[in-house]
PDB file of C-alpha atoms and ligand atoms in Angstrom:
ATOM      1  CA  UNK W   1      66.079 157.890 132.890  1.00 88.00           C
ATOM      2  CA  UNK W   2      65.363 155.000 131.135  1.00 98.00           C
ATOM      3  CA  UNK W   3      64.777 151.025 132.542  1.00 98.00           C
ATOM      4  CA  UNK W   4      65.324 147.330 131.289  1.00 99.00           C
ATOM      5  CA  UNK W   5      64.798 144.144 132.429  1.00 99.00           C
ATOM      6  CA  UNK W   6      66.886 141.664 132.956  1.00 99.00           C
ATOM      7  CA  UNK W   7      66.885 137.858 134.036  1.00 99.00           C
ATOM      8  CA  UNK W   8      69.577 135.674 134.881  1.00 99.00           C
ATOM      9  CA  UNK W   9      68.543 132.958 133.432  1.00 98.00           C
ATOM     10  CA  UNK W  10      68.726 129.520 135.515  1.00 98.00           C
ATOM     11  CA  UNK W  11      72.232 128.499 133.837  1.00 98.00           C
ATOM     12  CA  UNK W  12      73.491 131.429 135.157  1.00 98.00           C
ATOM     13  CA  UNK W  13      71.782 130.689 138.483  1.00 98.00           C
ATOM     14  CA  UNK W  14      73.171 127.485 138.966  1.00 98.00           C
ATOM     15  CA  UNK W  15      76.343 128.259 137.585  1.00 98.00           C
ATOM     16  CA  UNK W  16      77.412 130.858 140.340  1.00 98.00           C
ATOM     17  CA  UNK W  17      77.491 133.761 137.913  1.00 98.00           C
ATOM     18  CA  UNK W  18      74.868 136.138 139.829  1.00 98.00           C
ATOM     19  CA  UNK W  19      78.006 138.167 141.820  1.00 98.00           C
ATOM     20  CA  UNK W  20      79.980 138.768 138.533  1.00 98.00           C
ATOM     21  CA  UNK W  21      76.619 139.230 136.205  1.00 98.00           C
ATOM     22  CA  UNK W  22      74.869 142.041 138.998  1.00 98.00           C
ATOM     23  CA  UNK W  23      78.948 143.642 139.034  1.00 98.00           C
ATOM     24  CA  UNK W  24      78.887 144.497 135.347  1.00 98.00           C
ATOM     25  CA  UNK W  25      75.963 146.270 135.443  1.00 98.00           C
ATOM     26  CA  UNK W  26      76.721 148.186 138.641  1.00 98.00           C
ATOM     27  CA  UNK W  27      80.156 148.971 137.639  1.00 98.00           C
ATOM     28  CA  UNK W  28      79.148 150.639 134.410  1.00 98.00           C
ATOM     29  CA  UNK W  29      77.272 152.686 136.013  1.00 98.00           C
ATOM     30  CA  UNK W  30      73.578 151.317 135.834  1.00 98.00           C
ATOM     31  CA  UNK W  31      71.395 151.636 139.104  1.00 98.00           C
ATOM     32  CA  UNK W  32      69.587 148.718 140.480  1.00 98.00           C
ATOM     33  CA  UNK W  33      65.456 149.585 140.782  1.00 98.00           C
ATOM     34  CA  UNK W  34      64.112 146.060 141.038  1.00 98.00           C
ATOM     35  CA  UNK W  35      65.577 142.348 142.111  1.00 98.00           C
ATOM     36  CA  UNK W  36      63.940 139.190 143.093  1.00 98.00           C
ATOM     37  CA  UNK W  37      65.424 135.673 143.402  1.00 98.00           C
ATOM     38  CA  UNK W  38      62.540 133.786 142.270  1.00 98.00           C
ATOM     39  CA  UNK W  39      61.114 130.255 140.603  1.00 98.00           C
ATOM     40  CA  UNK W  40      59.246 131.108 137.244  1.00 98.00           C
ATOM     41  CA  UNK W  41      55.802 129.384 136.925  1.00 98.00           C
ATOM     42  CA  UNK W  42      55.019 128.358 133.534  1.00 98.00           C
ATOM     43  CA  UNK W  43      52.449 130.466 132.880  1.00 98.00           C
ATOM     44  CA  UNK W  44      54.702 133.706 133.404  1.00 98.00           C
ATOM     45  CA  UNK W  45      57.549 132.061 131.281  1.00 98.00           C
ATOM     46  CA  UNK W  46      54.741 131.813 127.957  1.00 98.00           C
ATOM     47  CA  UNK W  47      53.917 134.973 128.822  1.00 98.00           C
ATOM     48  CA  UNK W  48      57.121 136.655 128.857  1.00 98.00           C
ATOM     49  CA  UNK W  49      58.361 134.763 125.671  1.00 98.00           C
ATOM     50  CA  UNK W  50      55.111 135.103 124.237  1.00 98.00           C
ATOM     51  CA  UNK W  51      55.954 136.029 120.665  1.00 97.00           C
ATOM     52  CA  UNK W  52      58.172 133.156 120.218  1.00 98.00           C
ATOM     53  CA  UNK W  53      55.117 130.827 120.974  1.00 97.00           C
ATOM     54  CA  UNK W  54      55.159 129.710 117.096  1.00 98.00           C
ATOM     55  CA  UNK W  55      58.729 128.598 117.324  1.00 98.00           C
ATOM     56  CA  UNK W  56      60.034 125.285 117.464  1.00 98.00           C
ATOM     57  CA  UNK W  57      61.954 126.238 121.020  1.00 98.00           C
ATOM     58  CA  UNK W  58      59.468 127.887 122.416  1.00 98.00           C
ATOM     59  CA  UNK W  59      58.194 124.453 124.601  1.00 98.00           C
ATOM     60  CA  UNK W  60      61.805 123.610 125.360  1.00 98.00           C
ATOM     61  CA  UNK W  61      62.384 127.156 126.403  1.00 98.00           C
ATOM     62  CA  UNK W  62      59.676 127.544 128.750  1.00 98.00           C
ATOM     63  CA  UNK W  63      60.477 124.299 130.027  1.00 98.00           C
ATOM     64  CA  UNK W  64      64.262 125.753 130.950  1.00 98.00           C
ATOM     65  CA  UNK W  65      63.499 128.777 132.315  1.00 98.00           C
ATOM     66  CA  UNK W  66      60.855 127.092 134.793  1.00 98.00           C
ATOM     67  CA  UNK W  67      63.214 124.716 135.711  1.00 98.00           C
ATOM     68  CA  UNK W  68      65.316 126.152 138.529  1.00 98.00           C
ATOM     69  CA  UNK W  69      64.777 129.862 140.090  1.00 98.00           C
ATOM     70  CA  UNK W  70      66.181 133.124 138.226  1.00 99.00           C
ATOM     71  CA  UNK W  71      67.601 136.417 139.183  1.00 99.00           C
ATOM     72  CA  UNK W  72      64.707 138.881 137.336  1.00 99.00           C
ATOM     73  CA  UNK W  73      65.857 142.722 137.993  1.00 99.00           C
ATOM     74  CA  UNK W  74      64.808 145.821 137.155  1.00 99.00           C
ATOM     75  CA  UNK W  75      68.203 148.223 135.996  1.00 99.00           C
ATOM     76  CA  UNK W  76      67.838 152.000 135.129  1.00 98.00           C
ATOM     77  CA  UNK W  77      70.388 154.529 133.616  1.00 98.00           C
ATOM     78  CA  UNK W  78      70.993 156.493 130.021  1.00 97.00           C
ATOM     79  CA  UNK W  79      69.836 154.235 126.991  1.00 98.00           C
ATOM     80  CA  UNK W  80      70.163 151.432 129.238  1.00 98.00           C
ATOM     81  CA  UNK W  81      68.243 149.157 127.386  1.00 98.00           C
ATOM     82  CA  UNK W  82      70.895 149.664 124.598  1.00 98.00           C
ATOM     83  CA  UNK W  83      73.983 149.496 126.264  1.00 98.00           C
ATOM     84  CA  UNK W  84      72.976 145.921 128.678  1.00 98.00           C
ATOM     85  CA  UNK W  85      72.176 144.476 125.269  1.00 98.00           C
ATOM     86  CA  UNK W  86      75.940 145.942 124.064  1.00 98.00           C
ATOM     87  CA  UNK W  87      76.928 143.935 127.591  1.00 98.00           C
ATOM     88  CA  UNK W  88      74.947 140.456 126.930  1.00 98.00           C
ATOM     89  CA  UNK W  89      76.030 140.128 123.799  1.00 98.00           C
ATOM     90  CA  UNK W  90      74.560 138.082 120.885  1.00 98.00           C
ATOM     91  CA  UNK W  91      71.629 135.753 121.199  1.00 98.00           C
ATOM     92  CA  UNK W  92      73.792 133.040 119.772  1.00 98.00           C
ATOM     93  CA  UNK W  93      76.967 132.462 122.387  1.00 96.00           C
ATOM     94  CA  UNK W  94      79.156 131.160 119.535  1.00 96.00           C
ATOM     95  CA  UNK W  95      79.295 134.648 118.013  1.00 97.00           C
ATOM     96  CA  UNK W  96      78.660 137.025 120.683  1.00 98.00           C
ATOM     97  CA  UNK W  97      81.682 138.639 121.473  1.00 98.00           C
ATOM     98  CA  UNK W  98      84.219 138.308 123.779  1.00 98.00           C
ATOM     99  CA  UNK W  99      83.894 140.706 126.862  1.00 98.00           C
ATOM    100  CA  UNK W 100      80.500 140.430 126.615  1.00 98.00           C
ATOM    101  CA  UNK W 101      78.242 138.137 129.308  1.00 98.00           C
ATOM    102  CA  UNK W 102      77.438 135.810 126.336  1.00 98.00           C
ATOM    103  CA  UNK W 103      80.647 135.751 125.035  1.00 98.00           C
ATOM    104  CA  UNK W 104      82.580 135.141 128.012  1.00 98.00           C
ATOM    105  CA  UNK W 105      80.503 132.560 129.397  1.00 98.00           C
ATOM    106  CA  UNK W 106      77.878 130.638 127.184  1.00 97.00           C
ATOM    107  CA  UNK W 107      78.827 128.233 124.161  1.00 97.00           C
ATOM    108  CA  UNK W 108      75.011 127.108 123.251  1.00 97.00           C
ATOM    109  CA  UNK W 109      71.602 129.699 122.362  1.00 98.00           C
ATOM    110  CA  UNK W 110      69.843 127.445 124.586  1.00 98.00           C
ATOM    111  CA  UNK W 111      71.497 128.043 127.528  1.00 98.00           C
ATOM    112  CA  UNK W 112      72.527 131.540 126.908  1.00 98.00           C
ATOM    113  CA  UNK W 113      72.799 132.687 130.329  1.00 98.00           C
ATOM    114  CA  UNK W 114      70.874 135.971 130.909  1.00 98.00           C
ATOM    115  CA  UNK W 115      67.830 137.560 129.133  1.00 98.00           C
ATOM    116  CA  UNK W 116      67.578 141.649 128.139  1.00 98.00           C
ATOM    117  CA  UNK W 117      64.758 143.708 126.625  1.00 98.00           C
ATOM    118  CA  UNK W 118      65.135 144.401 123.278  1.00 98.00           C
ATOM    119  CA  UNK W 119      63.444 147.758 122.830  1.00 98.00           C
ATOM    120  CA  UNK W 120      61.877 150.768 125.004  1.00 98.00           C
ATOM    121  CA  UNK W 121      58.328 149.534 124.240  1.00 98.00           C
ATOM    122  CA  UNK W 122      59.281 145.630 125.223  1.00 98.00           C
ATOM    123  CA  UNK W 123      61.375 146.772 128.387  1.00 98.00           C
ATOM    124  CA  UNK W 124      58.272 148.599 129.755  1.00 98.00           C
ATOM    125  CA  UNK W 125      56.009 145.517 129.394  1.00 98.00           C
ATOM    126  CA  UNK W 126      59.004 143.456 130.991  1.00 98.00           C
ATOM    127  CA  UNK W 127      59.126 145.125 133.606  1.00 99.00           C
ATOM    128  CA  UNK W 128      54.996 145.461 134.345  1.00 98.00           C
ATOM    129  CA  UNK W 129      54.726 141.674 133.809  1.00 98.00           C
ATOM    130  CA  UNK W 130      57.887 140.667 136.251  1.00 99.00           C
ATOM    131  CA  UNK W 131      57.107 143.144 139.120  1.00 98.00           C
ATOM    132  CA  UNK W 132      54.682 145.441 140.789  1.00 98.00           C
ATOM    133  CA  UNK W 133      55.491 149.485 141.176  1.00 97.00           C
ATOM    134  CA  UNK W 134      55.788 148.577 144.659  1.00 98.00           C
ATOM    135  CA  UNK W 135      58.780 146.179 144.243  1.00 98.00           C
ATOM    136  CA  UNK W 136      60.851 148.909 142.385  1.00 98.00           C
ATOM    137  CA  UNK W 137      63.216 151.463 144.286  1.00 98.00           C
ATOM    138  CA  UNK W 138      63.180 154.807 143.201  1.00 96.00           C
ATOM    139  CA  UNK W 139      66.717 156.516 144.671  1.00 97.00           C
ATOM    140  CA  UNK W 140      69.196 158.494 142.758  1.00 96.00           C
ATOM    141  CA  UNK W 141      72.827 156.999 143.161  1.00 96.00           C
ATOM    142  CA  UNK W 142      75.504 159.426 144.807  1.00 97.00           C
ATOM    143  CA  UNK W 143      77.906 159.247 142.046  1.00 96.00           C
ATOM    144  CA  UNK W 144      75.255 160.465 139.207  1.00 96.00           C
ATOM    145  CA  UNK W 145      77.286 163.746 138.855  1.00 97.00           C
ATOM    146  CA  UNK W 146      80.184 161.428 138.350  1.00 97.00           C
ATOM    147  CA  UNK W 147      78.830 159.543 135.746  1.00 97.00           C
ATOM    148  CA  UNK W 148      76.886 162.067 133.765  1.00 97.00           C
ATOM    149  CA  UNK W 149      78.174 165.497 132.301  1.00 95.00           C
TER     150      UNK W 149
HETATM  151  N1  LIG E 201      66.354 130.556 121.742  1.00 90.90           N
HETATM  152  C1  LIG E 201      66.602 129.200 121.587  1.00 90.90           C
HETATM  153  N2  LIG E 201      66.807 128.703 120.326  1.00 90.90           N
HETATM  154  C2  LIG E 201      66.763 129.497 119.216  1.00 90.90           C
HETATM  155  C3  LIG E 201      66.506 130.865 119.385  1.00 90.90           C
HETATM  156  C4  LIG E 201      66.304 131.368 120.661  1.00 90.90           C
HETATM  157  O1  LIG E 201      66.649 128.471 122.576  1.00 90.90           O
HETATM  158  O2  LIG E 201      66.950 128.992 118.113  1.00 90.90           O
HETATM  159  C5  LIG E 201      66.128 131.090 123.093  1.00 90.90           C
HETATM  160  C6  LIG E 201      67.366 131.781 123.656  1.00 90.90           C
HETATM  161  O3  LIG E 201      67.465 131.450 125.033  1.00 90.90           O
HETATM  162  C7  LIG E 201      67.036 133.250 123.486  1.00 90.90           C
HETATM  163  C8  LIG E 201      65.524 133.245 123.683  1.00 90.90           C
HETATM  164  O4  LIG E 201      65.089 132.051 123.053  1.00 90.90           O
HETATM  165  O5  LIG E 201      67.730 134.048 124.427  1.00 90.90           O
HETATM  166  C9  LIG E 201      64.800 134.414 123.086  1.00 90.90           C
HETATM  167  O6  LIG E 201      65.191 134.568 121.738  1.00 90.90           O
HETATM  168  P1  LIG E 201      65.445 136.026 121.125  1.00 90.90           P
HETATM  169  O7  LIG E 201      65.597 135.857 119.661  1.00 90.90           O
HETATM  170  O8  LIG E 201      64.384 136.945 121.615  1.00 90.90           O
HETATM  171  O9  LIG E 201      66.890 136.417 121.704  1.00 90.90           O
HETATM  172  P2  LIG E 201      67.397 137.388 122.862  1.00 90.90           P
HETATM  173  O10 LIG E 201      66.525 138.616 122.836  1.00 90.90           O
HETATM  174  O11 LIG E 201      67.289 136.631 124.160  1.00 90.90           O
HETATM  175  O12 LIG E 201      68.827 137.672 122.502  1.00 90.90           O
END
């Protein structure tokens, strides 16, 4: 089984989008490992966006996501890192599509609403930097049969 990480971003947050955000992952079928509610300190937030620290966002960036608390979570299920990028949609809201989280709610990349690994390799370090092994669940949902042949 493989895991992502996501953060609701503090837009998202403060825009009371946490119920309907946590609802599309659980009602595809994903299973919730890891989630804190939880104030970023600027030294995580240049960590995790790290390999933008060249670009001209990056100080404005780090500046938003430290500036009111996010949702970070830990979601596992088949080529899941895949499929919750399929659900966020495009980094830029003006052309992600509709349906998707992006789509449906952002209109601006800088407030874009929620943040998902973009690889295996990137989800793995995601998820080491945001939380211990302690702070992740490992249970196996009741309806697994249900959702895989
Ligand atoms: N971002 C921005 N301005 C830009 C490009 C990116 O503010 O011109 C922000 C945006 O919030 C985005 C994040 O930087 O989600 C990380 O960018 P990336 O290209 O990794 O997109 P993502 O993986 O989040 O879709």
């Amino acid at each position: 089984m493989e895991r992502t990480f996501i953060m609701i971003k503090p837009d998202g947050v403060q825009r009371g989008l946490i119920g309907d955000i946590i609802s599309r992952f659980e009602t595809k079928g994903f299973s919730l490992v890891g989630m804190k509610f939880m104030s970023v300190s600027r030294e995580l937030a240049e960590k995790h966006y790290g390999v933008h620290k060249e670009r001209p966002f990056f100080g404005s960036l780090v500046d938003f996501i430290t500036s009111s608390p996010v949702v970070a979570m830990v979601w596992e299920g088949d080529s899941v890192v895949t499929s919750a990028r399929t659900l966020i949609g495009a980094t830029n809201p003006i052309t992600s599509a509709p349906g998707t989280i992006r789509g449906d709610y952002g209109v601006t990349i800088g407030r874009n609403i929620i943040h998902g690994s973009d690889a295996i390799e990137t989800a793995q370090s995601e998820i080491a930097l945001w939380f211990s092994e302690e702070e992740l669940a490992t249970w196996e949902s009741c309806a697994k049969s249900w959702l895989y042949e």
